Every structure is written in structure tokens, then in C-alpha cells.
Tab-separated table of N, CA and C in Angstrom:
chain	number	residue	atom	x	y	z
A	1	UNK	N	98.676	107.987	96.855
A	1	UNK	CA	98.906	107.033	98.122
A	1	UNK	C	99.587	105.658	97.568
A	2	UNK	N	100.659	105.296	98.306
A	2	UNK	CA	101.260	104.260	97.909
A	2	UNK	C	100.460	102.870	98.027
A	3	UNK	N	99.585	102.979	98.941
A	3	UNK	CA	98.593	101.637	99.027
A	3	UNK	C	97.913	101.482	97.726
A	4	UNK	N	97.254	102.160	97.161
A	4	UNK	CA	96.435	101.958	95.962
A	4	UNK	C	97.419	101.690	94.750
A	5	UNK	N	98.681	102.191	94.630
A	5	UNK	CA	99.530	101.690	93.556
A	5	UNK	C	100.009	100.215	93.847
A	6	UNK	N	100.380	99.732	95.156
A	6	UNK	CA	100.495	98.441	95.622
A	6	UNK	C	99.419	97.618	94.936
A	7	UNK	N	97.994	97.968	95.643
A	7	UNK	CA	97.019	97.119	95.313
A	7	UNK	C	96.720	96.837	93.779
A	8	UNK	N	97.004	98.084	93.005
A	8	UNK	CA	96.855	97.952	91.512
A	8	UNK	C	98.011	96.741	91.036
A	9	UNK	N	99.273	97.055	91.574
A	9	UNK	CA	100.198	96.286	90.950
A	9	UNK	C	99.935	94.596	91.307
A	10	UNK	N	99.257	94.579	92.756
A	10	UNK	CA	98.981	93.078	92.934
A	10	UNK	C	97.711	92.576	92.013
A	11	UNK	N	96.912	93.608	91.703
A	11	UNK	CA	95.855	93.019	90.922
A	11	UNK	C	96.367	92.639	89.528
A	12	UNK	N	97.284	93.556	88.909
A	12	UNK	CA	97.658	93.116	87.676
A	12	UNK	C	98.611	91.833	87.650
A	13	UNK	N	99.220	91.539	88.598
A	13	UNK	CA	100.117	90.234	88.907
A	13	UNK	C	98.951	89.193	88.882
A	14	UNK	N	98.011	89.384	89.480
A	14	UNK	CA	96.803	88.430	89.802
A	14	UNK	C	96.287	87.987	88.500
A	15	UNK	N	95.849	88.938	87.477
A	15	UNK	CA	95.229	89.023	86.307
A	15	UNK	C	96.375	88.163	85.256
A	16	UNK	N	97.819	88.594	85.387
A	16	UNK	CA	98.821	87.697	84.603
A	16	UNK	C	98.951	86.414	85.032
A	17	UNK	N	98.685	86.157	86.475
A	17	UNK	CA	98.864	84.775	86.665
A	17	UNK	C	97.788	83.843	86.243
A	18	UNK	N	96.583	84.278	85.860
A	18	UNK	CA	95.582	83.554	85.178
A	18	UNK	C	95.624	83.540	83.771
A	19	UNK	N	96.280	84.855	83.381
A	19	UNK	CA	96.271	84.811	81.635
A	19	UNK	C	97.488	84.123	81.128
A	20	UNK	N	98.617	84.063	81.735
A	20	UNK	CA	99.929	83.200	81.361
A	20	UNK	C	99.642	81.880	80.658
A	21	UNK	N	99.066	81.076	81.389
A	21	UNK	CA	98.940	79.809	80.670
A	21	UNK	C	98.229	79.831	79.303
A	22	UNK	N	97.384	80.723	79.350
A	22	UNK	CA	96.462	80.946	77.909
A	22	UNK	C	97.175	81.602	76.957
A	23	UNK	N	98.130	82.286	77.036
A	23	UNK	CA	98.974	83.227	75.991
A	23	UNK	C	99.517	82.283	75.053
A	24	UNK	N	100.206	81.328	75.407
A	24	UNK	CA	100.940	80.510	74.381
A	24	UNK	C	100.006	79.632	73.586
A	25	UNK	N	98.685	79.503	73.964
A	25	UNK	CA	97.791	78.631	73.097
A	25	UNK	C	97.155	79.483	72.106
A	26	UNK	N	97.475	80.723	71.905
A	26	UNK	CA	96.886	81.414	70.840
A	26	UNK	C	97.206	80.905	69.592
A	27	UNK	N	96.218	80.550	68.670
A	27	UNK	CA	96.503	79.812	67.472
A	27	UNK	C	96.198	80.705	66.167
A	28	UNK	N	95.331	81.665	66.251
A	28	UNK	CA	95.064	82.481	65.154
A	28	UNK	C	95.827	83.817	65.374
A	29	UNK	N	95.989	84.450	64.310
A	29	UNK	CA	96.631	85.826	64.344
A	29	UNK	C	95.722	86.760	65.248
A	30	UNK	N	94.501	86.740	65.153
A	30	UNK	CA	93.613	87.593	65.764
A	30	UNK	C	93.939	87.289	67.582
A	31	UNK	N	94.084	86.139	67.678
A	31	UNK	CA	94.383	85.829	69.382
A	31	UNK	C	95.678	86.459	69.490
A	32	UNK	N	96.647	86.202	68.666
A	32	UNK	CA	98.056	86.759	69.152
A	32	UNK	C	98.000	88.510	69.097
A	33	UNK	N	97.012	88.976	68.352
A	33	UNK	CA	97.236	90.395	68.534
A	33	UNK	C	96.345	90.700	69.802
A	34	UNK	N	95.455	89.915	70.077
A	34	UNK	CA	94.684	90.210	71.472
A	34	UNK	C	95.537	90.293	72.656
A	35	UNK	N	96.269	89.091	72.699
A	35	UNK	CA	97.249	88.914	73.669
A	35	UNK	C	98.481	89.880	73.987
A	36	UNK	N	98.815	90.237	72.589
A	36	UNK	CA	99.874	91.209	72.416
A	36	UNK	C	99.505	92.625	72.991
A	37	UNK	N	98.114	92.989	72.553
A	37	UNK	CA	97.905	94.197	73.137
A	37	UNK	C	97.367	94.153	74.590
A	38	UNK	N	97.013	92.985	75.148
A	38	UNK	CA	96.818	92.774	76.578
A	38	UNK	C	97.991	92.969	77.204
A	39	UNK	N	98.991	92.298	76.942
A	39	UNK	CA	100.502	92.381	77.570
A	39	UNK	C	100.749	93.951	77.517
A	40	UNK	N	100.671	94.633	76.383
A	40	UNK	CA	101.321	96.144	76.268
A	40	UNK	C	100.875	96.810	77.449
A	41	UNK	N	99.063	96.675	77.467
A	41	UNK	CA	98.495	97.459	78.345
A	41	UNK	C	98.906	97.124	79.760
A	42	UNK	N	99.133	95.667	80.056
A	42	UNK	CA	99.558	95.362	81.273
A	42	UNK	C	101.000	96.035	81.778
A	43	UNK	N	101.761	96.036	80.862
A	43	UNK	CA	103.012	96.759	81.034
A	43	UNK	C	102.751	98.253	81.171
A	44	UNK	N	102.079	98.925	80.692
A	44	UNK	CA	101.688	100.232	80.790
A	44	UNK	C	101.212	100.413	82.335
A	45	UNK	N	100.281	99.662	82.670
A	45	UNK	CA	99.850	99.595	84.020
A	45	UNK	C	100.974	99.554	85.037
A	46	UNK	N	101.710	98.438	84.896
A	46	UNK	CA	102.604	98.147	85.728
A	46	UNK	C	103.757	99.334	85.822
A	47	UNK	N	104.047	99.798	84.659
A	47	UNK	CA	104.959	101.023	84.743
A	47	UNK	C	104.459	102.187	85.516
A	48	UNK	N	103.315	102.480	85.082
A	48	UNK	CA	102.827	103.786	85.564
A	48	UNK	C	102.656	103.704	87.172
A	49	UNK	N	102.336	102.350	87.789
A	49	UNK	CA	102.211	102.092	89.236
A	49	UNK	C	103.624	102.281	89.931
A	50	UNK	N	104.447	101.748	89.239
A	50	UNK	CA	106.011	101.685	89.924
A	50	UNK	C	106.415	103.081	89.772
A	51	UNK	N	106.135	103.968	88.554
A	51	UNK	CA	106.499	105.357	88.827
A	51	UNK	C	105.750	106.189	90.125
A	52	UNK	N	104.596	105.683	90.275
A	52	UNK	CA	103.917	106.330	91.439
A	52	UNK	C	104.605	105.968	92.515
A	53	UNK	N	104.943	104.659	92.702
A	53	UNK	CA	105.518	104.157	93.877
A	53	UNK	C	106.907	104.905	94.161
A	54	UNK	N	107.541	105.037	93.094
A	54	UNK	CA	109.091	105.698	93.169
A	54	UNK	C	109.129	107.304	93.101
A	55	UNK	N	107.840	107.693	93.185
A	55	UNK	CA	107.328	109.091	93.164
A	55	UNK	C	108.102	109.703	92.090
A	56	UNK	N	108.133	109.191	90.991
A	56	UNK	CA	108.546	109.896	89.612
A	56	UNK	C	107.565	110.855	89.051
A	57	UNK	N	106.109	110.373	89.373
A	57	UNK	CA	105.187	111.110	88.860
A	57	UNK	C	104.346	111.325	90.094
A	58	UNK	N	103.365	112.507	89.863
A	58	UNK	CA	102.455	112.692	90.986
A	58	UNK	C	101.199	111.715	91.029
A	59	UNK	N	100.636	111.470	92.232
A	59	UNK	CA	99.700	110.496	92.096
A	59	UNK	C	98.364	110.942	91.325
A	60	UNK	N	97.435	110.207	90.992
A	60	UNK	CA	96.196	110.442	90.184
A	60	UNK	C	95.424	111.663	90.999
A	61	UNK	N	94.676	112.368	90.353
A	61	UNK	CA	93.867	113.825	90.858
A	61	UNK	C	93.098	113.055	92.077
A	62	UNK	N	92.360	111.890	92.011
A	62	UNK	CA	91.426	111.493	92.985
A	62	UNK	C	92.243	111.143	94.133
A	63	UNK	N	93.616	110.760	94.204
A	63	UNK	CA	94.583	110.471	95.502
A	63	UNK	C	94.972	111.674	96.039
A	64	UNK	N	95.278	112.637	95.100
A	64	UNK	CA	95.777	113.919	95.503
A	64	UNK	C	94.991	114.671	96.811
A	65	UNK	N	93.552	114.696	96.469
A	65	UNK	CA	92.510	115.282	97.160
A	65	UNK	C	92.693	114.899	98.715
A	66	UNK	N	92.808	113.788	98.792
A	66	UNK	CA	92.891	113.175	100.065
A	66	UNK	C	94.025	113.444	100.767
A	67	UNK	N	95.306	113.590	100.124
A	67	UNK	CA	96.551	114.195	100.820
A	67	UNK	C	96.281	115.426	101.087
A	68	UNK	N	95.802	116.579	100.456
A	68	UNK	CA	95.443	117.870	100.649
A	68	UNK	C	94.712	117.926	101.923
A	69	UNK	N	93.470	116.928	102.095
A	69	UNK	CA	92.823	117.133	103.156
A	69	UNK	C	93.525	116.876	104.482
A	70	UNK	N	94.361	116.101	104.458
A	70	UNK	CA	94.992	115.522	105.492
A	70	UNK	C	96.158	116.456	105.926
A	71	UNK	N	96.745	117.257	104.932
A	71	UNK	CA	97.594	118.330	105.345
A	71	UNK	C	97.085	119.431	105.891
A	72	UNK	N	95.645	119.465	105.696
A	72	UNK	CA	94.924	120.945	106.230
A	72	UNK	C	94.439	120.515	107.624
A	73	UNK	N	93.967	119.265	107.878
A	73	UNK	CA	93.556	118.895	109.364
A	73	UNK	C	94.537	118.867	110.207
């Protein structure tokens, strides 16, 4: 369902909004690795949800069941 993908994108944007001011403040190498990993996973989440929105991939299995039930009804 498109609504879930949009909500996940909004949540990712919300989390990035709060994290962005803290990222340049990373002083140690461990902090920089943490924020780099965090941004990498954020990009994976955003990319996968955009792929779902553009119908490049099928929706997750949990969301597919609801679509089949609606088609049967």
C-alpha cells in the first residue's frame, strides 16, 4: 500500500531532521562511523520505500495479504 511507504518516508525525514544538527558534531572516529552507518541505513530505507512507491518492487508480504483480501471481496 502506498500509504505505508509514504508514512515510512515521512518518519525517515522526521528522524533525519533531528539527527542532522548532531552529525557535524562527531568528534571521535567511533562517532563518525556511527553516523555514517546511520546515514547508510537511512538511504536504504528511503530507497526501498521510493521503489515501492514507484512500483519497481512488490510491497512487503504483510501488505500483500490485505490487497488480496480486497480483490476477493
